[in-house]
Structure formats: structure tokens, C-alpha cells
Coordinates of C-alpha atoms and ligand atoms in Angstrom, one line a residue:
M1 CA -106.4 -23.6 -3.2
S2 CA -103.8 -23.4 -0.9
D3 CA -101.2 -20.6 -0.5
N4 CA -98.5 -22.8 1.1
L5 CA -95.2 -21.6 0.1
Y6 CA -94.4 -25.4 0.5
T7 CA -96.9 -26.3 -2.3
L8 CA -96.1 -23.3 -4.5
I9 CA -92.3 -24.2 -4.7
R10 CA -93.2 -28.2 -5.4
S11 CA -95.3 -27.1 -8.3
R12 CA -92.6 -25.1 -10.1
I13 CA -90.2 -28.1 -10.1
Q14 CA -90.6 -29.9 -13.4
D15 CA -87.5 -32.1 -13.3
P16 CA -87.2 -33.8 -9.8
A17 CA -84.0 -35.4 -10.7
K18 CA -82.2 -32.4 -10.9
T19 CA -79.7 -31.1 -8.3
F20 CA -80.9 -28.7 -5.7
I21 CA -77.7 -28.2 -3.1
E22 CA -74.5 -29.6 -3.3
T23 CA -72.1 -29.1 -0.3
G24 CA -68.3 -28.1 -0.6
E25 CA -67.6 -31.6 0.4
G26 CA -69.7 -32.8 -2.5
R27 CA -72.8 -34.4 -0.8
V28 CA -75.8 -33.7 -3.2
F29 CA -79.6 -33.5 -2.9
S30 CA -81.6 -33.5 -5.7
Y31 CA -85.1 -31.9 -6.0
A32 CA -86.7 -35.2 -5.2
D33 CA -84.4 -36.0 -2.1
T34 CA -85.3 -32.5 -1.0
F35 CA -89.0 -33.1 -1.1
A36 CA -88.7 -36.7 0.3
L37 CA -86.8 -35.5 3.3
A38 CA -89.0 -32.5 3.8
Q39 CA -91.8 -34.4 3.9
R40 CA -90.3 -37.2 6.3
F41 CA -89.6 -34.2 8.5
A42 CA -93.2 -33.1 8.5
N43 CA -94.7 -36.5 9.3
A44 CA -92.2 -36.7 12.1
L45 CA -93.2 -33.1 13.4
V46 CA -96.8 -34.0 13.1
A47 CA -96.2 -37.3 15.3
L48 CA -94.8 -35.2 17.6
G49 CA -98.0 -33.4 18.1
V50 CA -97.2 -30.4 16.1
Q51 CA -100.1 -28.6 14.6
P52 CA -100.8 -25.8 12.0
G53 CA -99.4 -22.7 13.9
D54 CA -97.4 -24.1 16.1
R55 CA -94.0 -23.0 16.3
V56 CA -90.7 -24.8 15.6
A57 CA -87.9 -23.2 17.0
V58 CA -84.3 -24.2 15.4
Q59 CA -80.9 -23.4 16.1
V60 CA -78.4 -25.7 14.6
D61 CA -75.5 -25.4 12.3
K62 CA -75.7 -24.9 8.8
S63 CA -76.1 -28.1 6.6
P64 CA -78.8 -29.2 3.7
E65 CA -80.7 -30.9 6.4
A66 CA -81.2 -27.9 8.4
L67 CA -82.5 -26.1 5.1
I68 CA -84.6 -28.8 4.4
L69 CA -86.1 -28.9 7.9
Y70 CA -87.3 -25.3 7.1
L71 CA -89.3 -27.0 4.1
G72 CA -90.5 -29.4 6.2
V73 CA -91.8 -27.2 9.0
I74 CA -94.0 -25.1 6.4
A75 CA -95.1 -28.2 4.9
A76 CA -96.9 -29.2 7.9
G77 CA -98.3 -25.6 8.1
A78 CA -96.2 -24.9 11.2
I79 CA -93.9 -21.8 11.7
Y80 CA -90.5 -21.6 11.3
L81 CA -88.4 -19.9 14.2
P82 CA -84.5 -19.8 13.2
L83 CA -82.1 -18.8 15.7
N84 CA -78.6 -17.5 15.5
V85 CA -76.1 -20.2 16.5
G86 CA -74.3 -17.3 18.1
Y87 CA -76.8 -17.1 20.5
T88 CA -76.1 -17.8 24.5
L89 CA -78.4 -19.8 26.5
A90 CA -79.2 -16.7 28.3
E91 CA -80.4 -15.3 25.0
L92 CA -82.3 -18.6 24.3
E93 CA -84.4 -18.3 27.2
Y94 CA -86.1 -15.2 26.2
F95 CA -86.8 -16.4 22.4
I96 CA -88.2 -19.7 23.8
G97 CA -90.1 -18.1 26.5
D98 CA -91.4 -15.6 24.2
A99 CA -92.3 -17.9 21.0
E100 CA -93.6 -20.6 23.1
P101 CA -92.6 -23.4 20.3
R102 CA -93.9 -27.1 20.5
V103 CA -90.5 -28.3 19.5
V104 CA -86.9 -26.9 19.8
V105 CA -84.2 -28.3 17.5
C106 CA -80.6 -27.9 18.4
R107 CA -77.2 -29.1 18.0
P108 CA -76.3 -32.4 19.7
S109 CA -73.5 -30.4 21.4
V110 CA -75.9 -28.2 23.2
E111 CA -78.6 -30.6 24.2
K112 CA -77.4 -31.3 27.4
D113 CA -77.9 -27.6 28.4
L114 CA -80.9 -26.8 26.4
A115 CA -83.2 -29.5 27.0
P116 CA -83.5 -28.7 30.5
L117 CA -84.2 -24.8 29.8
A118 CA -86.6 -26.0 27.2
Q119 CA -88.5 -28.2 29.6
K120 CA -88.6 -25.7 32.3
L121 CA -90.0 -23.2 29.4
G122 CA -92.8 -25.9 28.8
V123 CA -91.7 -27.1 25.6
A124 CA -92.8 -30.3 24.7
H125 CA -89.9 -31.6 22.6
C126 CA -86.3 -30.8 22.3
L127 CA -84.6 -32.9 19.6
T128 CA -81.2 -32.5 17.9
L129 CA -79.8 -31.9 14.2
G130 CA -76.1 -32.2 13.6
S131 CA -74.3 -30.7 10.9
K132 CA -73.8 -34.1 9.1
G133 CA -77.4 -34.9 9.0
E134 CA -77.5 -36.9 12.3
G135 CA -79.7 -36.3 15.8
S136 CA -82.5 -37.7 17.4
L137 CA -84.9 -35.4 15.0
M138 CA -83.0 -36.9 12.0
D139 CA -83.7 -40.4 13.5
K140 CA -87.2 -39.8 13.6
A141 CA -87.3 -38.2 10.2
N142 CA -85.5 -41.2 8.6
A143 CA -88.3 -43.7 10.3
A144 CA -91.0 -41.7 9.0
S145 CA -93.0 -41.7 5.5
P146 CA -91.7 -39.5 2.7
D147 CA -95.4 -39.2 1.7
F148 CA -97.0 -36.2 3.0
Q149 CA -99.7 -34.0 1.6
A150 CA -98.8 -30.3 2.5
V151 CA -100.9 -28.7 5.0
A152 CA -103.2 -26.1 3.2
R153 CA -102.6 -22.5 4.2
Q154 CA -104.1 -19.1 3.5
A155 CA -101.9 -16.1 2.2
D156 CA -101.6 -14.4 5.4
D157 CA -101.2 -17.5 7.6
L158 CA -97.9 -17.4 9.1
A159 CA -94.5 -19.3 7.7
A160 CA -92.0 -18.0 9.5
I161 CA -91.2 -15.7 12.9
L162 CA -87.6 -14.1 13.0
Y163 CA -86.5 -12.1 15.9
T164 CA -85.1 -8.8 15.2
S165 CA -83.4 -6.9 18.2
G166 CA -85.3 -3.8 19.3
T167 CA -84.4 -0.1 20.3
T168 CA -85.5 -0.7 23.6
G169 CA -83.5 -3.9 24.3
R170 CA -86.3 -6.5 23.7
S171 CA -86.0 -8.6 20.8
K172 CA -89.2 -8.6 18.8
G173 CA -90.5 -11.6 16.9
A174 CA -91.4 -10.5 13.1
M175 CA -94.4 -12.2 11.7
L176 CA -93.9 -13.3 8.0
S177 CA -96.6 -14.9 6.0
H178 CA -96.4 -17.3 3.2
R179 CA -97.5 -14.6 0.8
N180 CA -94.8 -12.4 2.1
L181 CA -92.1 -14.9 1.4
S182 CA -93.5 -16.1 -1.8
S183 CA -94.4 -12.6 -3.5
N184 CA -90.8 -11.5 -2.6
A185 CA -88.9 -14.2 -3.8
L186 CA -91.1 -14.4 -7.2
T187 CA -90.6 -10.9 -7.7
L188 CA -86.9 -11.4 -7.1
V189 CA -86.7 -14.4 -9.6
D190 CA -87.6 -12.2 -12.2
Y191 CA -86.0 -9.2 -11.4
W192 CA -82.5 -10.7 -10.8
R193 CA -83.0 -13.0 -14.0
F194 CA -83.0 -16.5 -12.0
T195 CA -83.4 -19.8 -14.1
R196 CA -82.8 -23.3 -13.3
D197 CA -79.6 -22.9 -15.2
D198 CA -78.4 -21.2 -12.3
V199 CA -75.8 -22.0 -9.5
L200 CA -75.5 -19.7 -6.7
L201 CA -72.5 -19.9 -4.4
H202 CA -74.4 -20.0 -0.6
A203 CA -72.1 -18.9 2.0
L204 CA -74.3 -16.7 4.1
P205 CA -75.9 -18.0 7.3
I206 CA -79.6 -19.8 7.0
F207 CA -81.0 -18.2 10.4
H208 CA -81.4 -14.8 8.8
T209 CA -83.7 -13.4 5.9
H210 CA -80.7 -12.9 3.5
G211 CA -79.6 -16.5 3.3
L212 CA -82.6 -18.1 4.2
F213 CA -85.4 -16.3 2.0
V214 CA -83.4 -14.2 -0.4
A215 CA -80.7 -16.8 -1.8
S216 CA -82.6 -20.2 -0.7
N217 CA -86.5 -19.4 -1.7
I218 CA -85.2 -17.6 -4.9
I219 CA -83.2 -20.8 -5.7
L220 CA -86.3 -22.8 -4.8
L221 CA -88.6 -21.0 -7.0
A222 CA -86.5 -21.0 -9.9
G223 CA -85.6 -24.7 -9.8
A224 CA -81.9 -23.8 -9.5
A225 CA -79.2 -25.2 -7.7
M226 CA -76.8 -24.0 -5.2
I227 CA -73.4 -24.8 -3.6
F228 CA -73.9 -24.7 0.1
L229 CA -71.0 -23.9 2.2
P230 CA -71.2 -24.3 6.1
K231 CA -70.0 -20.7 6.3
F232 CA -68.1 -17.7 4.8
D233 CA -64.4 -18.8 4.3
A234 CA -62.6 -16.7 1.7
E235 CA -60.2 -19.4 0.5
E236 CA -63.1 -21.8 -0.1
V237 CA -65.4 -19.2 -1.9
L238 CA -62.7 -18.5 -4.2
K239 CA -62.3 -22.3 -5.1
Q240 CA -65.8 -22.3 -5.6
L241 CA -66.4 -19.5 -7.9
P242 CA -65.5 -20.7 -10.9
R243 CA -68.5 -23.2 -10.6
V244 CA -71.2 -20.7 -10.2
T245 CA -73.3 -18.0 -11.8
S246 CA -74.2 -16.0 -9.0
M247 CA -73.3 -15.1 -5.3
M248 CA -75.2 -13.3 -2.9
G249 CA -73.4 -11.6 0.2
V250 CA -72.9 -8.9 2.8
P251 CA -70.4 -6.3 2.2
T252 CA -67.7 -8.1 4.2
F253 CA -67.5 -10.9 1.9
Y254 CA -66.7 -8.6 -1.2
V255 CA -63.9 -6.7 1.4
R256 CA -62.4 -10.1 2.2
L257 CA -62.6 -11.6 -1.4
L258 CA -60.6 -8.3 -2.6
Q259 CA -57.7 -9.1 -0.1
S260 CA -56.9 -12.0 -2.6
P261 CA -54.7 -11.7 -5.5
D262 CA -56.3 -14.9 -6.4
L263 CA -59.6 -12.9 -7.4
T264 CA -59.3 -12.3 -10.9
R265 CA -61.7 -11.8 -14.1
D266 CA -60.9 -15.3 -15.3
L267 CA -61.8 -16.8 -11.9
V268 CA -65.3 -15.4 -12.2
K269 CA -65.8 -15.6 -15.8
H270 CA -69.1 -18.0 -15.4
V271 CA -70.8 -15.6 -12.9
R272 CA -73.4 -13.5 -14.2
L273 CA -74.4 -11.9 -11.0
F274 CA -73.2 -10.6 -7.6
V275 CA -75.6 -9.1 -5.2
S276 CA -74.8 -7.2 -1.8
G277 CA -77.0 -6.4 0.9
S278 CA -77.8 -6.2 4.5
A279 CA -75.6 -3.6 5.3
P280 CA -74.2 -0.6 3.2
L281 CA -71.5 -1.4 0.8
L282 CA -68.9 1.4 0.1
A283 CA -68.5 2.9 -3.0
D284 CA -64.6 1.9 -3.1
T285 CA -65.6 -1.5 -2.6
H286 CA -68.0 -1.3 -5.5
K287 CA -65.3 0.3 -7.9
E288 CA -62.5 -2.0 -6.7
W289 CA -64.7 -5.1 -7.4
E290 CA -65.7 -3.8 -10.9
A291 CA -61.9 -3.0 -11.9
R292 CA -60.7 -6.6 -10.5
T293 CA -63.7 -8.3 -11.8
G294 CA -65.4 -6.4 -14.5
H295 CA -68.8 -7.1 -12.7
R296 CA -70.9 -4.1 -11.1
I297 CA -72.2 -5.6 -7.6
L298 CA -75.8 -5.1 -7.4
E299 CA -76.9 -3.8 -4.1
R300 CA -80.3 -4.2 -2.7
Y301 CA -82.0 -3.1 0.6
G302 CA -84.2 -5.0 2.9
M303 CA -85.3 -5.6 6.3
T304 CA -86.2 -8.6 8.3
E305 CA -89.7 -7.3 8.5
T306 CA -90.1 -6.4 4.9
N307 CA -87.7 -8.8 3.0
M308 CA -86.4 -6.9 0.0
N309 CA -87.9 -3.4 -0.7
T310 CA -85.4 -2.1 -3.3
S311 CA -83.1 -3.3 -5.6
N312 CA -80.4 -1.7 -8.3
P313 CA -81.6 -2.6 -11.9
Y314 CA -80.3 -6.0 -13.7
D315 CA -80.0 -4.1 -16.9
G316 CA -79.2 -0.4 -16.7
D317 CA -77.0 1.5 -14.3
R318 CA -76.0 -0.3 -10.8
V319 CA -75.1 2.8 -9.1
A320 CA -72.8 2.6 -6.0
G321 CA -73.6 4.1 -3.1
T322 CA -77.6 3.7 -3.7
V323 CA -79.8 0.7 -3.3
G324 CA -81.8 1.2 -6.5
F325 CA -85.6 1.3 -7.2
P326 CA -88.5 0.1 -5.1
L327 CA -89.4 -3.7 -6.5
P328 CA -92.2 -4.2 -8.7
G329 CA -95.2 -4.0 -6.2
V330 CA -93.3 -2.6 -3.4
S331 CA -94.8 1.3 -2.7
L332 CA -91.8 3.5 -1.2
R333 CA -91.8 6.9 0.1
I334 CA -89.7 9.6 2.2
A335 CA -91.8 11.1 5.3
D336 CA -91.0 13.4 7.7
P337 CA -90.1 11.1 10.6
E338 CA -92.2 13.3 13.3
S339 CA -95.3 14.5 11.3
G340 CA -95.5 11.6 8.7
K341 CA -95.7 14.1 6.0
I342 CA -94.4 13.0 2.7
L343 CA -91.5 15.0 1.6
A344 CA -90.5 16.0 -1.9
Q345 CA -88.1 14.3 -4.1
G346 CA -84.6 14.5 -2.9
E347 CA -85.5 15.6 0.6
I348 CA -84.0 13.5 3.4
G349 CA -86.5 11.6 5.5
M350 CA -87.7 8.4 6.7
I351 CA -88.0 5.7 4.5
E352 CA -91.7 4.1 4.3
V353 CA -92.8 0.8 2.4
K354 CA -95.9 -0.9 1.8
G355 CA -96.6 -4.1 -0.1
P356 CA -97.2 -7.7 0.1
N357 CA -93.7 -8.0 1.3
V358 CA -94.6 -6.4 4.4
F359 CA -94.8 -8.3 7.7
Q360 CA -98.1 -9.3 9.5
G361 CA -96.7 -7.6 12.8
Y362 CA -94.7 -8.2 15.9
W363 CA -95.5 -11.6 17.8
R364 CA -97.9 -10.7 20.7
M365 CA -97.0 -7.2 20.6
P366 CA -100.0 -5.3 19.3
E367 CA -98.6 -1.8 20.5
K368 CA -95.3 -2.0 19.0
T369 CA -96.5 -3.2 15.9
A370 CA -99.2 -0.2 15.7
A371 CA -96.5 2.4 16.6
E372 CA -94.3 1.3 13.4
F373 CA -97.1 1.8 10.8
R374 CA -98.8 4.9 9.6
P375 CA -102.5 4.9 9.5
D376 CA -102.6 4.4 5.7
G377 CA -100.5 1.1 6.2
F378 CA -96.6 2.3 5.6
F379 CA -94.4 0.5 7.3
I380 CA -91.9 2.8 9.2
T381 CA -88.3 1.3 8.5
G382 CA -86.3 3.2 10.8
D383 CA -84.0 4.2 8.0
L384 CA -83.2 7.5 6.7
G385 CA -83.0 8.0 3.1
K386 CA -83.8 9.9 -0.2
I387 CA -85.1 9.4 -3.7
D388 CA -82.5 11.2 -6.5
E389 CA -83.7 12.7 -9.6
R390 CA -83.5 9.6 -11.5
G391 CA -85.7 7.6 -8.7
Y392 CA -82.8 5.8 -7.4
V393 CA -83.1 5.2 -3.3
H394 CA -80.2 6.5 -1.2
I395 CA -79.9 5.4 2.3
V396 CA -78.1 8.3 4.2
G397 CA -78.4 7.1 7.7
R398 CA -80.5 5.4 10.4
G399 CA -83.2 7.1 12.6
K400 CA -82.7 3.9 14.9
D401 CA -79.8 3.6 17.1
L402 CA -78.4 0.1 15.6
I403 CA -74.9 -0.9 14.6
I404 CA -74.5 -3.6 11.7
S405 CA -71.3 -5.5 11.9
G406 CA -70.6 -7.6 9.3
G407 CA -74.2 -7.9 8.5
Y408 CA -75.6 -8.6 12.1
N409 CA -77.5 -5.9 13.5
V410 CA -76.5 -5.2 17.2
Y411 CA -78.8 -2.9 19.1
P412 CA -76.6 -0.5 21.6
K413 CA -79.4 -0.6 24.1
E414 CA -79.1 -4.2 24.6
V415 CA -75.3 -4.3 25.0
E416 CA -75.4 -1.2 27.4
T417 CA -77.8 -2.8 29.6
E418 CA -75.6 -6.0 30.1
I419 CA -72.7 -3.8 30.6
D420 CA -74.8 -1.1 33.2
A421 CA -75.7 -4.3 35.1
L422 CA -71.8 -4.9 36.0
P423 CA -70.5 -3.8 39.5
G424 CA -68.8 -1.0 39.2
V425 CA -70.3 0.5 36.3
I426 CA -72.4 3.9 36.3
E427 CA -73.4 4.2 32.8
S428 CA -72.2 3.4 29.1
A429 CA -73.0 4.2 25.7
V430 CA -72.2 1.6 23.1
I431 CA -71.3 2.8 19.7
G432 CA -70.6 1.9 15.9
V433 CA -67.2 2.8 14.6
Q434 CA -66.1 2.3 11.1
H435 CA -64.5 -0.9 10.6
P436 CA -62.4 -2.1 7.3
D437 CA -63.7 -5.8 7.8
F438 CA -67.2 -5.5 9.6
G439 CA -68.2 -2.0 8.2
E440 CA -68.8 -1.1 11.9
G441 CA -67.0 -2.1 15.0
V442 CA -69.3 -2.3 18.4
T443 CA -67.4 -0.2 20.8
A444 CA -68.1 0.6 24.3
V445 CA -67.5 3.7 26.4
I446 CA -68.0 3.2 30.2
V447 CA -68.1 5.6 33.1
K448 CA -66.9 3.7 36.3
Q449 CA -67.3 4.6 40.1
K450 CA -63.8 5.9 41.5
D451 CA -62.7 2.8 43.2
A452 CA -63.9 0.1 40.6
S453 CA -61.2 -1.7 39.4
L454 CA -62.7 -2.8 36.1
D455 CA -60.7 -3.0 33.0
E456 CA -61.4 -3.9 29.5
A457 CA -60.3 -7.5 29.9
A458 CA -62.9 -7.8 32.9
V459 CA -65.7 -6.2 31.1
L460 CA -65.4 -8.6 28.1
K461 CA -65.2 -11.6 30.4
A462 CA -68.0 -10.5 32.4
L463 CA -70.2 -10.1 28.9
D464 CA -68.9 -13.5 27.2
G465 CA -71.8 -16.1 27.5
R466 CA -74.3 -13.4 28.3
L467 CA -74.3 -11.9 24.6
A468 CA -73.4 -13.5 21.4
K469 CA -70.0 -13.1 20.5
F470 CA -70.8 -10.9 17.4
K471 CA -72.6 -8.3 19.9
L472 CA -69.4 -7.9 22.0
P473 CA -67.6 -4.9 21.8
K474 CA -64.2 -5.1 19.8
R475 CA -62.6 -2.5 22.4
V476 CA -63.9 -0.9 25.4
F477 CA -63.0 2.5 26.8
F478 CA -63.5 4.5 30.1
H479 CA -64.6 8.2 30.4
D480 CA -65.0 10.2 33.3
D481 CA -68.5 11.1 31.8
L482 CA -70.5 10.8 29.0
P483 CA -70.9 14.1 26.4
R484 CA -74.7 15.2 26.7
N485 CA -76.7 17.7 25.2
T486 CA -78.8 20.2 27.0
M487 CA -81.9 18.0 27.1
G488 CA -79.7 15.3 29.0
K489 CA -79.2 12.8 25.9
V490 CA -75.8 11.1 25.4
Q491 CA -74.3 12.7 22.1
K492 CA -72.8 9.6 20.5
N493 CA -72.0 11.4 17.4
L494 CA -69.2 13.0 19.3
L495 CA -68.0 9.6 20.7
R496 CA -68.3 8.2 17.1
E497 CA -66.2 11.4 16.0
Q498 CA -63.9 10.9 18.7
Y499 CA -63.0 7.2 17.9
K500 CA -63.6 7.2 14.1
D501 CA -59.9 6.1 13.4
L502 CA -59.7 3.4 16.0
Y503 CA -59.9 0.5 13.6
K504 CA -58.2 2.2 10.4
R505 CA -55.6 -0.4 9.2
Ligands
LIG1 C1 -68.1 -13.3 13.6 N1 -67.7 -12.2 14.6 C2 -68.2 -11.3 14.5 C3 -68.9 -11.1 13.5 N2 -69.1 -12.6 12.9 N3 -67.9 -10.0 15.3 C4 -68.6 -8.9 14.8 N4 -69.6 -8.9 13.6 C5 -69.6 -10.1 13.0 N5 -70.6 -10.2 11.8 C6 -66.7 -12.8 15.8 C7 -66.6 -14.1 15.9 O1 -67.4 -14.8 16.8 C8 -64.8 -14.0 16.2 O2 -65.0 -14.1 17.6 C9 -64.6 -13.3 15.5 O3 -65.6 -12.1 15.2 C10 -64.0 -13.1 14.3 O4 -64.9 -13.9 13.6 P1 -64.1 -14.2 11.7 O5 -63.6 -15.5 11.8 O6 -63.5 -13.0 11.5 O7 -65.8 -14.1 11.4 P2 -66.1 -15.0 10.5 O8 -67.0 -16.4 11.1 O9 -65.6 -15.3 9.3 O10 -67.8 -14.3 10.6 C11 -67.7 -13.0 9.7 C12 -69.0 -13.3 8.7 C13 -70.3 -13.6 9.4 C14 -68.5 -13.9 7.5 C15 -69.2 -11.6 8.0 O11 -70.4 -12.5 10.3 C16 -71.4 -13.5 8.4 O12 -71.7 -14.7 7.7 N6 -72.3 -12.3 8.4 C17 -73.4 -12.4 7.6 C18 -74.6 -12.0 8.5 C19 -75.8 -11.9 7.8 O13 -76.1 -13.1 7.3 N7 -76.7 -11.0 7.7 C20 -78.0 -10.9 7.1 C21 -79.2 -10.7 8.0 P3 -64.1 -14.6 18.7 O14 -62.8 -14.5 18.0 O15 -64.1 -13.7 20.0 O16 -64.2 -15.9 18.6 S1 -80.4 -10.2 7.2 C22 -80.4 -8.5 7.2 O17 -79.9 -8.0 7.4 C23 -81.6 -7.8 5.8 C24 -82.9 -8.6 5.8 C25 -81.0 -7.8 5.0 O18 -81.1 -6.7 3.9 O19 -80.3 -8.9 4.3
LIG2 P1 -82.2 -6.7 9.7 O1 -83.5 -6.1 10.7 O2 -81.5 -7.4 10.5 O3 -83.2 -7.4 8.9 O4 -81.6 -5.5 9.1 C1 -82.1 -4.7 8.4 C2 -81.4 -3.1 8.4 O5 -80.4 -3.5 7.5 C3 -82.3 -2.1 7.6 O6 -83.2 -1.4 8.4 C4 -80.8 -1.3 6.9 O7 -80.7 -0.3 8.0 C5 -79.9 -2.2 7.0 N1 -79.7 -2.5 5.2 C6 -80.0 -3.6 4.7 N2 -79.5 -3.5 3.2 C7 -78.7 -2.5 3.4 C8 -78.3 -1.8 2.5 N3 -78.0 -2.4 1.1 N4 -77.6 -0.7 2.4 C9 -77.8 -0.1 3.9 N5 -78.5 -0.3 4.8 C10 -78.9 -1.7 4.7

């Protein structure tokens, strides 16, 4: 018996003629089309020498073909490695060098820069896939056979590696197995009551857990359909909402949609479920959404390393400001961050989780992996929380120095390292400041040398091209020194307090 997620997906589709994806422009892919193309991709990859366990790194624009490539990679028994399209060449160099993929797939427009880099890093093939299904990989797939027997995989074999930034600055590849992905998606299909009659509005990127695994795997395992938009655009989402039964988004989606007078009860009368996650949803947004649409947004909590851990209930009270209950099969506890002692109900501490959803470790980083697990197998999330008397989990803060901007994680250390390397900079502190649109806005405080002529514009210009745009500070300030405690540690809380009204509307 194979535990390949692709085999599981195929086995659950009873009606291959049914639509799986429809794009905003009306391009339609049935399940039969999807499987045929996935298998063409698998044949094309095998012909390129891809073997089970090889990595296939993919940095392409969102399209049905891009999602189907993910299926083709796992069908071939290889490991899918999606990369944010915002990553710069400098960032890609690290990921490709670390993961050593056999194949890199990129947008046609970046091939001329990426192909030499991939070659330098020892990658066997660099191919292209464009947003309309064009490119050299697509040519190979079109010429390949649609018949392919999915490669047998064991439950713990890897299906994907997703890089997450680290507090020390170096990104870590979270290794996710076929069972990690299938167990979580099957649980969510049941918990959120997805059936083949559902239509999901999909406006998330597909290079992160939320859009790739939570949204897409659920739809595939339910045999349902999705309307697939290339990115979040409030106007386009409002246009499509009357056609769907569900939407998943980061809080910024809901904040932006609320700004439109077109968002009404009538517009969403066919929707049965709105899900939010990846960042905290403000209780005010939850309340405003209910007042305007009659729907209580269902908030859930997950991580790249764990997929989804908790969810507010489908039936029952969806409590604003909480992330609900541990999902079936997931054990969650609150522990003292230092000693690991398990804390009593109501006490605030480190959220730790264990279950079939929890990843296999960080790619080629056994020490880092070991450091983030307790001896009894619980994963230390880095999120601080508590469990209330009704069993709801609350996230009250982060034990890790992390900023979440519009659902994307930014590790201050990575930005500080780039800033500190600029001529004239003595040191810097990068903080997240409350932001009405992105939740938190990346903000830099810099101490420069007395004679340095640096200003905000010069810093931003120097960082452009070094870091993905979403990591760039929205504002830069200069201080004579950074506030420190008696241990010499920078007191970022004081800086956050000083700038708390910076982005207020
Ligand atoms: C774009 N920009 C951003 C962000 N996105 N800056 C900060 N934070 C961002 N998230 C930059 C753009 O490059 C642009 O820069 C400027 O900000 C304004 O762009 P705008 O048009 O407003 O942005 P957008 O293209 O509309 O994107 C905003 C967005 C998008 C729709 C919120 O960021 C998004 O789709 N976020 C979802 C992320 C996500 O899927 N996270 C899930 C991770 P310039 O003007 O200089 O060009 S998975 C996860 O976290 C776990 C597992 C979980 O629990 O789900
Ligand atoms: P990532 O590593 O990119 O997958 O981001 C995971 C982090 O996002 C978690 O560790 C949390 O800090 C945060 N997160 C995800 N969902 C929520 C939520 N509903 N509320 C608050 N934080 C969340």
C-alpha cells in the first residue's frame, strides 16, 4: 500500500469530469484534466532524471498549471519546494544552495538571471512555467504521456520542504511528509464540513501552507471546486463572492473587503464558511464582519512546521480573539518556556503540539530540530498562549522575535543583518508596529555613525534587491542609541511603544 498523497487524492475522486479549478478569466480544469496534466509533469520530470526524494524547486506565478505541477512532483515521488515569487536572486541563492534541487522551475522572465545561478549551484535543469501555462517545462509536459503510475511512498517519506525564516537569520527547510499533509487535510475536510458541492474562493499565494496545503489539499480531498485568482484583489474577490460557498484568507483580506460598501449580506448569501489564519484577526474585524455579513469568521491557528493545530468550531461558538480547540488527533499543551514544566489551565506559557501533523524536522539541521522538540516529542511552537476554562486556545504573544505582515513572516534578525552591513550603520533594531492594513508594519530603527550621510531613502534603496519587498521596512528612523536593559539586550518593547501610533489611520 502506498501512502503517496497523490494516490489518496486520486482514489477519492468519483467523478473526474467535475470541475476542480476555474480561473477568473474562465479557464476550467476538470479533475480528469488535472490528473492528466499532473501525470504529464511527472513523466517529464522523470525523463529529466528526477528520482524519488529529489527536490524540485519552484518559483512561479500562481496559475492552475503551477498548482498541478505540485501534484506532478509528488506523484513522481519527488519533494516539492515552493518559493515565494517575491524572493530576490540573493535570497534564492541560499535556498537553492541549501536544498540542492535536481530541477528548478522559474518564471520565463527571470530565466536569464536564474539559469546561470542554478547552474553555478550544480542544479541539473532550469526550466520555465509562465502564468498562462507557457514555458519550457510546459512544452516537455505537453510532449509527455498522460499515463503515469504514482510512485509508492511511505507515510513518513517527504512530500514537500517549505522554508521558514529563523530567529538567527538563516532560513530553515521544514520537511513535511505525505502523512503530515494528508492527515491534516483529511481532518480539516471533516472539521469544516467540506463536500464535493463546495466552491472555494482561492486568492492566496500557493507557495505557503495556507494557500497550498490548507486550501488546495482540502478541496482536492473533498473533490470540490475552486475559483482560482492570481492574487488577492478586493474588487475581483467581491465580484466572485456570490459564486462561492467558502473563502480562506489572512486578516488583511477581511480588513480590505470591509472597506468596500459592496460587501453586503446579500453578496455572500451562498457562502457557508469564512476562515481566517496566518496572523491574529482583530476582534474588531471579527465583529465588524459579522455585523456586515451575518457571518462569524472561523479563526484557526497553524504553522509551516505543523500545518493546522487548532480551529474554532464549525458548530458552536466561534470566539473572537481565540483560535479555538486543538484539532482531532492534535495534542496541545502550555508549558513553561524555560523548564518545560506543564502549566495549569489559564496560565500563560509556550504552546507545544504533537500529532501526525507535526513535521519531520529541519532539512539538514539535526541540532536545530532537536532544540525545538521536547524529549517526549512535543514541538515547541515559539507562540505564547493559554487555554481558557472552556478549552479555547488564546495566542497572547510570541516567544520568538517575529513580525507577521499581511500574513507573511519577517524575521527582524534577517533585516537587521542586511541593514548592519550598510556603510555608516553602527547597529539597528527592526520591530513590528501595529498597521491598519498589514496587521504589523516592518519598521527599522538605526544608529548611524556621526559622519554618515544615510537617510531613509538611501537605506530603502540599498535593501531593495537584497530582500523580498514584503520584508522591507515601511519606515526607517535614526536614533542616537538603542534602549537596552541591564543585560545589554535591546528593549524592542520600548521602541514598539514609542512608535505605536505611527501607522494609525
Ligand atoms: C505585499 N507587500 C507587502 C505585503 N504584500 N508588504 C508587507 N507585507 C505584505 N504582506 C508590498 C508590495 O510588494 C508592495 O510594495 C506594497 O507592499 C503594497 O502592495 P499591495 O498591492 O498592497 O500588496 P498586495 O499585493 O495586495 O499583497 C497584500 C496581501 C499579500 C494580499 C496581503 O501580502 C498576501 O496575499 N498575503 C498572504 C500571505 C500568506 O498567504 N500567508 C500564509 C503563510 P511596493 O509598492 O514597494 O511594490 S502560511 C502561514 O502563515 C501559516 C502556516 C498559517 O497559519 O497559515
Ligand atoms: P509560518 O511559520 O509562516 O507558518 O507562521 C506561523 C506563525 O503564524 C505561528 O507560529 C503564529 O505565530 C502565527 N499564526 C498563525 N495563525 C495565527 C492566528 N490565527 N493567530 C495568531 N497567530 C497566528
